[in-house]
Amino acid sequence: MKQLKTILVQLLIFGLVIDGAVAQDSYYFPTAQFDPSIPSPEAFLGYPIGSHYTRHDRIIAYFQELDRLSDKISVEIIGQSYEGRPLAVATITSAANHGRLEEIRQEHIRQVDPQAPQLDAGTSPVVVLLDYSVHGAETSSGEASLLTAYYLAASQSEETQKWLSEAVILIDIAQNPDGRDRTANWHNAYKSTPPVADPLDKEHLEQFPGGRTNHYFTDLNRDWLSITQVETKPKIDFFHQWYPNVHIDFHEMGGGSTYYFEPTPKSSESPLIPKSSYEFNAVLAKYHVEALDGIGSLYFTKEVFDNFSPIYGSTYPDFHGAVGATFEQGSSRGLLQETPNGLLEFRFTVRNQLLTGLATIKGAVAEKAGLFKLQKDFFRTALDEARAHKTKSYVFGDEHDKSLTQKLVDLLLRHRIAVFELGGDQTIDGKPFKQGSAYVVPAMQPQFRLVHSIFEETPPIQDSVFYGSTSYSIIHAYGLKYAKSASEVKAGNRVSSVKTISGSIVGNKPSYAYLMGWTEYNAPRALYALLEKGVFVKAAFKPFTSQTADGPVNFGYGSLVIPVAGQSIGGDSLHRAITTVANDTGLKFYSVSTGFNVEGIDLGSNNIQALNKPTVALVLGQGINSAQAGQVWYLLNEHLKLPVVKIDPINIPRANLTRYTTLILTGGSYNDLWDNGTTERIKSWVNSGGTLIAFQSAAEWAIANGITREKVYRDTTRKREPKPRRLDYVTRAEATAPDRISGNIFSADIDVTHPVAFGLQNRKLFVNIDGGTILLPSADQFSTVAQFDSEPWVNGYISKHNLDRFRDKAYILASSAGQGNVILFSDDPTYRKYWHGTDRLVINSIFFGGHITGGGRGR
């Protein structure tokens, strides 16, 4: 009772009980004068900002109302989210600047050209981009966007008019509208009047999956480089339409923290970025200091967060000559919450985000000349770095995987990287590349630093203390054939768009069969489409060479054989179905008139086995790693067009598992989720013919519960180590950081003859390592599908002790269990939705898992 009285007193003292009758402007803008013709967010929405969580549609509606009423703001819809919500940006500047906006934009994008003159600070506006709500659960910035736009459109101060005259302010209104609405609906559903500050109140504890991520549980703040999501693509396009000088990404962190802004720790700076870029963060920081000091808000800088790789919204701008920065506000996760720093009110968090955003504009206008010089110098020095770099050209492309090759071309073009067709067949670094299916990316271009980020290993971090992953190379993740050349490679025409690959059937309508190789990334999509159409399809478990209208063609492991005989549909319908699939996927099918092959097995061989349409269940819900589950969901939905069944773990005990051919378990706390009865049901289902695919901790769970006889590696070496020396408490972060394993690239040897690896053409496999699950090689001679090399490290940070634990251990195990199979991945093969070199192994496990036979001789 005494504690309750104390809290009520504090509420009264700090004015935290929200009174709708009190004018909102007095809290956010105590001295401002506004144009009465412009409605405030409170007047438009019907409630004070900070008293309710504003839905995305109402945020957009308010911006559109400002667009209607003010000649200072225009709103553009640039795309839509997976759930159909609009992605919108606002441009705010003076009416005069709006009249010549295209001229201003063209001036800015010319700054990428090192030969173009530097912008004149006396005549050219500075461009400031403010990005809000990339993490939907970090809600204060979305409300701040409303207040920021209102202030800029309605303030009558001379200072504001100066800003609008000398700046173009771009606002990405909500980068993640699906996640934001998920969180807004939760907080609004469980809020109380008066507000409840107890951290255990349901309002503050949003359940799975939370609103941080988008529809497919993607962390959009880590998608800037890989560009996998529909929300990211228009955002990147918009960025390159302007090349802003300052770019702020608004975030939240735990409620126990205060407010963070840059500069970041020097140990987390990228050696690819000029020091001057990082130093300019300190220049702008003085304006943020002034704003927060003015209202007595606590803050900190130079700690924790990194500025290392272009995967983030705060670092991608750094790789384009802008000052990029993260703002992090301690979150109330509701209207009011108790924290170590006292009671934290939602509207207080909104005010901090509002004031630092406005301070950014003030600083950008004041420091305009320096910002223009910074960006011009950035692209000029990019050429200097390229000139000094040992690699002059990057070549990539595979004639046997045109679909994945074009996917990488698309990524490069979205980043405005210059790409050229390969000028003639060439062998580079011992690898053959063919004209028409391979491409050249010269190092010598203004986007060199981004080229380096995609094609080179990520530069080493300068400290063992780091915030996120330590390797972000794209080319390793794609698994495409590529090479580096120390000299300039002969190139053809510059590529301006992704090549449309036309699917076709080579030859006339056959009397015997249709054939299709399995090396293309789009091949599984074609297979599922055929099975959906009721086509009878078989797969080759040994290679062969067939005579086709194009001459002898080699068909490797996993190649599809579609016999004309035995189909449930007629020959004409079959031909139409295959033609449709070929056109939809851009793949080539071959018609053959005989089952007698030039080399290898014939088409009637027992090594060519019938495939069934898979029915896949994915466990998804509270207690499951949402990122990993979302990656699998995305892969099967968006790539395969397969309607995966998502089952909450609490429903597994009553699920009829016989409906499914495949069950996928990503990382999760399965020991806490299921009792022995549920575990035995899954074990029985596997023994009856099901295929279980398990990642990381799920693999450990399956082993511990006897679903498979494989084994987890347990490190016992530290028990023999001497007693650790005494250390100063202040060094605890540096002392414990080396134990982390985060975002490393390792190499492994993969058995390309195994069904899990069908379609791969190279035994060297690059994999992402982000966890500590380590599997022992199988006692079955044929069950270790992929094994780490004895020297597996390729890129990233890992301590020697941890690296030693991985040497020669298993990455993938596939073993029989009764009539079924268990396929274990020691780590996440679908990492962040861009590891295509390994996500295709999950797809293989789905289609071919039921065909794996075990029982090899033990060692």
mmCIF file with all atom_site columns, C-alpha atoms in Angstrom, residues 265-269 304 306 308 460-470 725 731-742 744 796-800 802:
data_model
loop_
_atom_site.group_PDB
_atom_site.id
_atom_site.type_symbol
_atom_site.label_atom_id
_atom_site.label_alt_id
_atom_site.label_comp_id
_atom_site.label_asym_id
_atom_site.label_entity_id
_atom_site.label_seq_id
_atom_site.pdbx_PDB_ins_code
_atom_site.Cartn_x
_atom_site.Cartn_y
_atom_site.Cartn_z
_atom_site.occupancy
_atom_site.B_iso_or_equiv
_atom_site.pdbx_formal_charge
_atom_site.auth_seq_id
_atom_site.auth_comp_id
_atom_site.auth_asym_id
_atom_site.auth_atom_id
_atom_site.pdbx_PDB_model_num
ATOM 1  C CA . PRO A 1 265 ? 33.265 3.308   -30.121 1.00 0.00 ? 265 PRO A CA 1
ATOM 2  C CA . LYS A 1 266 ? 36.381 3.655   -32.249 1.00 0.00 ? 266 LYS A CA 1
ATOM 3  C CA . SER A 1 267 ? 36.902 -0.097  -32.013 1.00 0.00 ? 267 SER A CA 1
ATOM 4  C CA . SER A 1 268 ? 33.728 -0.654  -34.051 1.00 0.00 ? 268 SER A CA 1
ATOM 5  C CA . GLU A 1 269 ? 34.643 1.628   -36.932 1.00 0.00 ? 269 GLU A CA 1
ATOM 6  C CA . VAL A 1 304 ? 27.950 -0.484  -27.313 1.00 0.00 ? 304 VAL A CA 1
ATOM 7  C CA . ASP A 1 306 ? 28.733 -0.523  -33.916 1.00 0.00 ? 306 ASP A CA 1
ATOM 8  C CA . PHE A 1 308 ? 30.973 -1.368  -38.925 1.00 0.00 ? 308 PHE A CA 1
ATOM 9  C CA . PRO A 1 460 ? 38.521 -7.623  -39.097 1.00 0.00 ? 460 PRO A CA 1
ATOM 10 C CA . ILE A 1 461 ? 37.081 -5.769  -36.144 1.00 0.00 ? 461 ILE A CA 1
ATOM 11 C CA . GLN A 1 462 ? 39.559 -3.871  -33.994 1.00 0.00 ? 462 GLN A CA 1
ATOM 12 C CA . ASP A 1 463 ? 38.404 -5.300  -30.683 1.00 0.00 ? 463 ASP A CA 1
ATOM 13 C CA . SER A 1 464 ? 36.947 -8.468  -29.187 1.00 0.00 ? 464 SER A CA 1
ATOM 14 C CA . VAL A 1 465 ? 33.992 -6.444  -27.869 1.00 0.00 ? 465 VAL A CA 1
ATOM 15 C CA . PHE A 1 466 ? 31.394 -6.084  -30.614 1.00 0.00 ? 466 PHE A CA 1
ATOM 16 C CA . TYR A 1 467 ? 27.665 -5.507  -30.977 1.00 0.00 ? 467 TYR A CA 1
ATOM 17 C CA . GLY A 1 468 ? 26.519 -7.716  -33.858 1.00 0.00 ? 468 GLY A CA 1
ATOM 18 C CA . SER A 1 469 ? 27.766 -10.163 -36.439 1.00 0.00 ? 469 SER A CA 1
ATOM 19 C CA . THR A 1 470 ? 31.359 -9.837  -37.564 1.00 0.00 ? 470 THR A CA 1
ATOM 20 C CA . ARG A 1 725 ? 43.679 -15.325 -12.995 1.00 0.00 ? 725 ARG A CA 1
ATOM 21 C CA . THR A 1 731 ? 37.504 -5.396  -17.811 1.00 0.00 ? 731 THR A CA 1
ATOM 22 C CA . ARG A 1 732 ? 34.662 -7.943  -17.641 1.00 0.00 ? 732 ARG A CA 1
ATOM 23 C CA . ALA A 1 733 ? 33.269 -7.074  -21.101 1.00 0.00 ? 733 ALA A CA 1
ATOM 24 C CA . GLU A 1 734 ? 36.653 -7.447  -22.785 1.00 0.00 ? 734 GLU A CA 1
ATOM 25 C CA . ALA A 1 735 ? 37.388 -10.647 -20.843 1.00 0.00 ? 735 ALA A CA 1
ATOM 26 C CA . THR A 1 736 ? 34.127 -12.422 -21.666 1.00 0.00 ? 736 THR A CA 1
ATOM 27 C CA . ALA A 1 737 ? 33.617 -11.163 -25.237 1.00 0.00 ? 737 ALA A CA 1
ATOM 28 C CA . PRO A 1 738 ? 35.924 -13.773 -26.856 1.00 0.00 ? 738 PRO A CA 1
ATOM 29 C CA . ASP A 1 739 ? 33.458 -16.489 -25.804 1.00 0.00 ? 739 ASP A CA 1
ATOM 30 C CA . ARG A 1 740 ? 30.882 -15.099 -28.234 1.00 0.00 ? 740 ARG A CA 1
ATOM 31 C CA . ILE A 1 741 ? 30.320 -16.730 -31.610 1.00 0.00 ? 741 ILE A CA 1
ATOM 32 C CA . SER A 1 742 ? 28.589 -14.317 -33.942 1.00 0.00 ? 742 SER A CA 1
ATOM 33 C CA . ASN A 1 744 ? 31.449 -16.128 -38.812 1.00 0.00 ? 744 ASN A CA 1
ATOM 34 C CA . GLY A 1 796 ? 34.578 -12.964 -38.851 1.00 0.00 ? 796 GLY A CA 1
ATOM 35 C CA . TYR A 1 797 ? 35.742 -12.931 -35.258 1.00 0.00 ? 797 TYR A CA 1
ATOM 36 C CA . ILE A 1 798 ? 36.160 -16.117 -33.235 1.00 0.00 ? 798 ILE A CA 1
ATOM 37 C CA . SER A 1 799 ? 38.550 -16.990 -30.444 1.00 0.00 ? 799 SER A CA 1
ATOM 38 C CA . LYS A 1 800 ? 41.169 -19.679 -30.991 1.00 0.00 ? 800 LYS A CA 1
ATOM 39 C CA . ASN A 1 802 ? 36.161 -21.755 -30.068 1.00 0.00 ? 802 ASN A CA 1
#
